[in-house]
XYZ file of N, CA and C in Angstrom:
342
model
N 84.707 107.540 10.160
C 85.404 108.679 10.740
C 86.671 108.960 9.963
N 86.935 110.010 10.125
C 88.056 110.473 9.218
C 88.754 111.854 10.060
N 90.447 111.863 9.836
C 90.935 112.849 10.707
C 91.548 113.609 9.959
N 91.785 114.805 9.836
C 92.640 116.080 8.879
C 93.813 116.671 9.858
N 94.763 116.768 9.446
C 95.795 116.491 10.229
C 96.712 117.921 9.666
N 96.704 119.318 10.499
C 97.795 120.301 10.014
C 98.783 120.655 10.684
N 99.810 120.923 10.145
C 101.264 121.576 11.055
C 100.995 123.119 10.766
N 101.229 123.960 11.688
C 101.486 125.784 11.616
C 102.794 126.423 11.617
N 103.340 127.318 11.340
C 104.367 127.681 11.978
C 105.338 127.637 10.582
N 104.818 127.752 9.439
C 105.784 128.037 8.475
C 104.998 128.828 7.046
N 105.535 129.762 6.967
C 104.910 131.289 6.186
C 105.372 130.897 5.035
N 104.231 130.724 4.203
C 105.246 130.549 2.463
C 105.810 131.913 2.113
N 106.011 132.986 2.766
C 106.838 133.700 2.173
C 108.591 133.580 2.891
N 108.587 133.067 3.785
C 109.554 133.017 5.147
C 110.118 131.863 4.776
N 109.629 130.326 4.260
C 110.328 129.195 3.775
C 111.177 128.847 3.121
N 111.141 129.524 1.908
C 111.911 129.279 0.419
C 110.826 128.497 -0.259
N 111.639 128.366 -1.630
C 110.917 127.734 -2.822
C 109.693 126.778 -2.221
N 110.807 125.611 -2.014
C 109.768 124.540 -1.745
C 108.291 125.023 -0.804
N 108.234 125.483 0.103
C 107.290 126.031 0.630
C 106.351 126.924 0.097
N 106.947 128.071 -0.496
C 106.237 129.256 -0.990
C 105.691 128.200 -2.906
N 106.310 127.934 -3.378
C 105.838 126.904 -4.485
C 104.478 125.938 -4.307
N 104.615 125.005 -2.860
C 104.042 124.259 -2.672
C 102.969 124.476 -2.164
N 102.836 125.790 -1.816
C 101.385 126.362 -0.968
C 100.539 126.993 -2.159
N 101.548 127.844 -3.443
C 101.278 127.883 -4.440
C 100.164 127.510 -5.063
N 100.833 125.962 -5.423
C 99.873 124.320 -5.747
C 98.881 124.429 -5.235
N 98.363 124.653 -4.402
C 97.426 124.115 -3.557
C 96.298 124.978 -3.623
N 96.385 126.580 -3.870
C 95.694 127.979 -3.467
C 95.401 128.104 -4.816
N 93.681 127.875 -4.146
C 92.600 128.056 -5.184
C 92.436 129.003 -5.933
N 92.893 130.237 -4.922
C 92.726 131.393 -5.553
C 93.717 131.573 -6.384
N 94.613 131.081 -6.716
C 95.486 131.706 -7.892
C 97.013 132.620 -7.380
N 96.982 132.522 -5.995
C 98.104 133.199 -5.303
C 99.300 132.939 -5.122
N 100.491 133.417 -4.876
C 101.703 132.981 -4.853
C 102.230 131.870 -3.747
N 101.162 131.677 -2.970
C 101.568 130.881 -1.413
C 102.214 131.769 -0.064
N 102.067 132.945 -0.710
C 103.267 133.670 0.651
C 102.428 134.159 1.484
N 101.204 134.246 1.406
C 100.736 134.642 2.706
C 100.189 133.361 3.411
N 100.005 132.411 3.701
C 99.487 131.051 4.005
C 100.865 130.356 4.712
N 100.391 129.901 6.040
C 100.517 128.818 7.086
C 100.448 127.385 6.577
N 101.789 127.231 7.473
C 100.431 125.625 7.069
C 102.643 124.603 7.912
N 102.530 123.320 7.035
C 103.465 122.238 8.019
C 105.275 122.720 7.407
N 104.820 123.740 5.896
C 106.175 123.983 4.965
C 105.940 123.116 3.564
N 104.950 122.227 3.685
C 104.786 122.036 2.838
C 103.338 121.902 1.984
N 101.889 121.767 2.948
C 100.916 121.611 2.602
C 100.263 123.133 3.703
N 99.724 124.023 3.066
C 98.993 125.160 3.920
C 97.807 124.421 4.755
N 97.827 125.100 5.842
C 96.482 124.593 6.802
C 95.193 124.708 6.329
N 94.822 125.318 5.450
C 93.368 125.481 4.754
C 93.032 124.002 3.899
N 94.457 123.541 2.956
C 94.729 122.643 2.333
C 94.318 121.195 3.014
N 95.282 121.400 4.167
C 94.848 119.866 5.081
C 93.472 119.888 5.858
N 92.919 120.933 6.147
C 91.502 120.560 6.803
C 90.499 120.691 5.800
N 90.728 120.654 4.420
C 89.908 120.647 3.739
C 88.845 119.688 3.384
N 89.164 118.428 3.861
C 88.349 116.829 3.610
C 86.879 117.218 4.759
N 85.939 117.515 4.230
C 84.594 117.837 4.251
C 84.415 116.375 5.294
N 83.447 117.047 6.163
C 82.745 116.201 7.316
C 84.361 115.217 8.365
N 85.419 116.190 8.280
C 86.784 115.066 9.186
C 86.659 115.691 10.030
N 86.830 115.430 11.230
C 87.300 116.064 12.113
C 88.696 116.585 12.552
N 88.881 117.431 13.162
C 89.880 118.484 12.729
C 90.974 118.183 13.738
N 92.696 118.227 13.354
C 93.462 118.375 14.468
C 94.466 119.437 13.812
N 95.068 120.626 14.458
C 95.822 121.608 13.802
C 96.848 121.464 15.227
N 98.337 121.152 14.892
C 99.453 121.176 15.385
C 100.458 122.073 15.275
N 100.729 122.819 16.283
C 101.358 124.024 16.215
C 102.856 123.531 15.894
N 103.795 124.725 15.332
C 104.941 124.335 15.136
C 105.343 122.891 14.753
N 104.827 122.484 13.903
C 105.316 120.898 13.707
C 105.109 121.297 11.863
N 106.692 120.255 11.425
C 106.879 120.443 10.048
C 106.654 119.149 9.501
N 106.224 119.484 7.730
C 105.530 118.029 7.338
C 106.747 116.609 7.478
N 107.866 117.123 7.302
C 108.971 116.168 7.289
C 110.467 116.170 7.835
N 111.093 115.104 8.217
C 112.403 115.296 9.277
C 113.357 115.646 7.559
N 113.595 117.154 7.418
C 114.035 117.139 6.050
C 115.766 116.778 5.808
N 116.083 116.821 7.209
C 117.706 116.945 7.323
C 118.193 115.530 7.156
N 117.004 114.629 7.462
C 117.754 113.256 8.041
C 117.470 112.251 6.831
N 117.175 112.489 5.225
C 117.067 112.089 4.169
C 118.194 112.835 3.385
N 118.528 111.784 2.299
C 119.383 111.720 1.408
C 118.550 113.386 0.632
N 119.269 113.977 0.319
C 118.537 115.443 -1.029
C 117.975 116.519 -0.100
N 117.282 115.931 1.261
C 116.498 116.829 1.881
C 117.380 118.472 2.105
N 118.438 118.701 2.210
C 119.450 119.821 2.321
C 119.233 120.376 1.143
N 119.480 119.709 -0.480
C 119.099 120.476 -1.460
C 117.371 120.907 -1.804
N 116.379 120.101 -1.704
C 115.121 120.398 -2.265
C 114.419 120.872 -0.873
N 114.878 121.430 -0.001
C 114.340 121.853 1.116
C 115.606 123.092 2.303
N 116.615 123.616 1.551
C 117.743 123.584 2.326
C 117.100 124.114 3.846
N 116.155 125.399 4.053
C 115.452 125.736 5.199
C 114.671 125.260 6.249
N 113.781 124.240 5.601
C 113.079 123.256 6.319
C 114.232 122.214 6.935
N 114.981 121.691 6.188
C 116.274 121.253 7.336
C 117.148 121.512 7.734
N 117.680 122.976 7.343
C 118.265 123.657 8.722
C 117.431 123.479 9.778
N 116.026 123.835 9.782
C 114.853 124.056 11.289
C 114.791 122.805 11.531
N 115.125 122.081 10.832
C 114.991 120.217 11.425
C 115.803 119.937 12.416
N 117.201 120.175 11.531
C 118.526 120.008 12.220
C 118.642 120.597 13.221
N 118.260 121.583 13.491
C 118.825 122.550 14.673
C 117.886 122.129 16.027
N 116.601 121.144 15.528
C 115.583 120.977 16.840
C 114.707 121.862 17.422
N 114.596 122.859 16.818
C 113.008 123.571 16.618
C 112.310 123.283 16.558
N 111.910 122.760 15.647
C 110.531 121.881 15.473
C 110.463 120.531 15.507
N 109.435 119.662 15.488
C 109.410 118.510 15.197
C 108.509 118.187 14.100
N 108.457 117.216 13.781
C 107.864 116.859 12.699
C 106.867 116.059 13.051
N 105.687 115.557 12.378
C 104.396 114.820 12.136
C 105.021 113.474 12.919
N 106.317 112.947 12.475
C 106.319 111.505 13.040
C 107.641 111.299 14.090
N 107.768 112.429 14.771
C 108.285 112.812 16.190
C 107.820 112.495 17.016
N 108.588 111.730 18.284
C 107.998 111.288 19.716
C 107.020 112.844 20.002
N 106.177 112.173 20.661
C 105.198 113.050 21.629
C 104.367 114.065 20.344
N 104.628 113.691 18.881
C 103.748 114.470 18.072
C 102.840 113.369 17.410
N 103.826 112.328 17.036
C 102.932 110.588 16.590
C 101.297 110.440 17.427
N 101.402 111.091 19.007
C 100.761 110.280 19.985
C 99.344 111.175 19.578
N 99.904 112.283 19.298
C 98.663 113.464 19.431
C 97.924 113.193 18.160
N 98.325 112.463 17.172
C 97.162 112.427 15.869
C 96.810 110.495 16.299
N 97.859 109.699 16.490
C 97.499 108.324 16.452
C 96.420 107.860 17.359
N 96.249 109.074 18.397
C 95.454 108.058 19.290
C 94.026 108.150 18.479
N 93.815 108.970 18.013
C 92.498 108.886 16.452
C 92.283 107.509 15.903
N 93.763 107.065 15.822
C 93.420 105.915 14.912
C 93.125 104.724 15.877
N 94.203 104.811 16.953
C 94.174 103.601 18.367
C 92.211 103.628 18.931
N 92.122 104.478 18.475
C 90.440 104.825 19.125
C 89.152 104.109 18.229
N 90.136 104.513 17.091
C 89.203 103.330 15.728
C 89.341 102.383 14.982
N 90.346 102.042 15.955
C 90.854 100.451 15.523
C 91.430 99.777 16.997
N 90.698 99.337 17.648
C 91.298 99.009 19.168
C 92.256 98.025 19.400
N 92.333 97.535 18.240
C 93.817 96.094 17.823
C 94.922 97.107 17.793
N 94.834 98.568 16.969
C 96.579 99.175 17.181
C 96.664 99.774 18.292
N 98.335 99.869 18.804
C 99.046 100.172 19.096
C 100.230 101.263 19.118
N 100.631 102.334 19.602
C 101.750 103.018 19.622
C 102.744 102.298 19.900
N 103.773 101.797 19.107
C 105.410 101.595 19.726
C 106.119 102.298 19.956
């Protein structure tokens, strides 16, 4: 079993660089990233892409807490303003951890959430 894991709620044209760049990367077609969704940093087409996973898509949740790392203000300044301010949460935020881990607690019955 295998799980694909996306955040919504950030427009590579609406992000800045890092976002609109990084969706970029990813788009097969050759496009700038600005029309594509996805966590701010990986587009949602991108993360459910792993053939035969089963699927979890998380609204408003960003790929990373960008404010609360050393650089994150410069190579992200937007994504952690929206950090900082508590808008969103991120992938490894109380009550967002629970919604992808219990996947794993389910296929491995030894782990645990702390």
């Amino acid at each position: 079993r295998a799980l694909s894991v996306a955040g919504t709620g950030f427009k590579g044209g609406e992000w800045g660089s890092l976002t609109q760049g990084a969706y970029a990367f990813c788009c097969p077609d050759g496009s700038d990233g600005t029309l594509y969704d996805g966590d701010g940093v990986t587009p949602i087409f991108s993360s459910l892409a792993m053939p035969g996973s089963e699927q979890l898509v998380l609204e408003d949740v960003s790929h990373f807490c960008w404010s609360d790392v050393f650089g994150g203000n410069f190579f992200a300044p937007e994504l952690a303003d929206d950090y900082k301010s508590g808008r969103r949460p991120w992938y490894g935020s109380d009550g967002i951890v629970e919604q992808w881990a219990n996947f794993v607690m389910e296929a491995v019955p030894q782990c645990q959430v702390r």
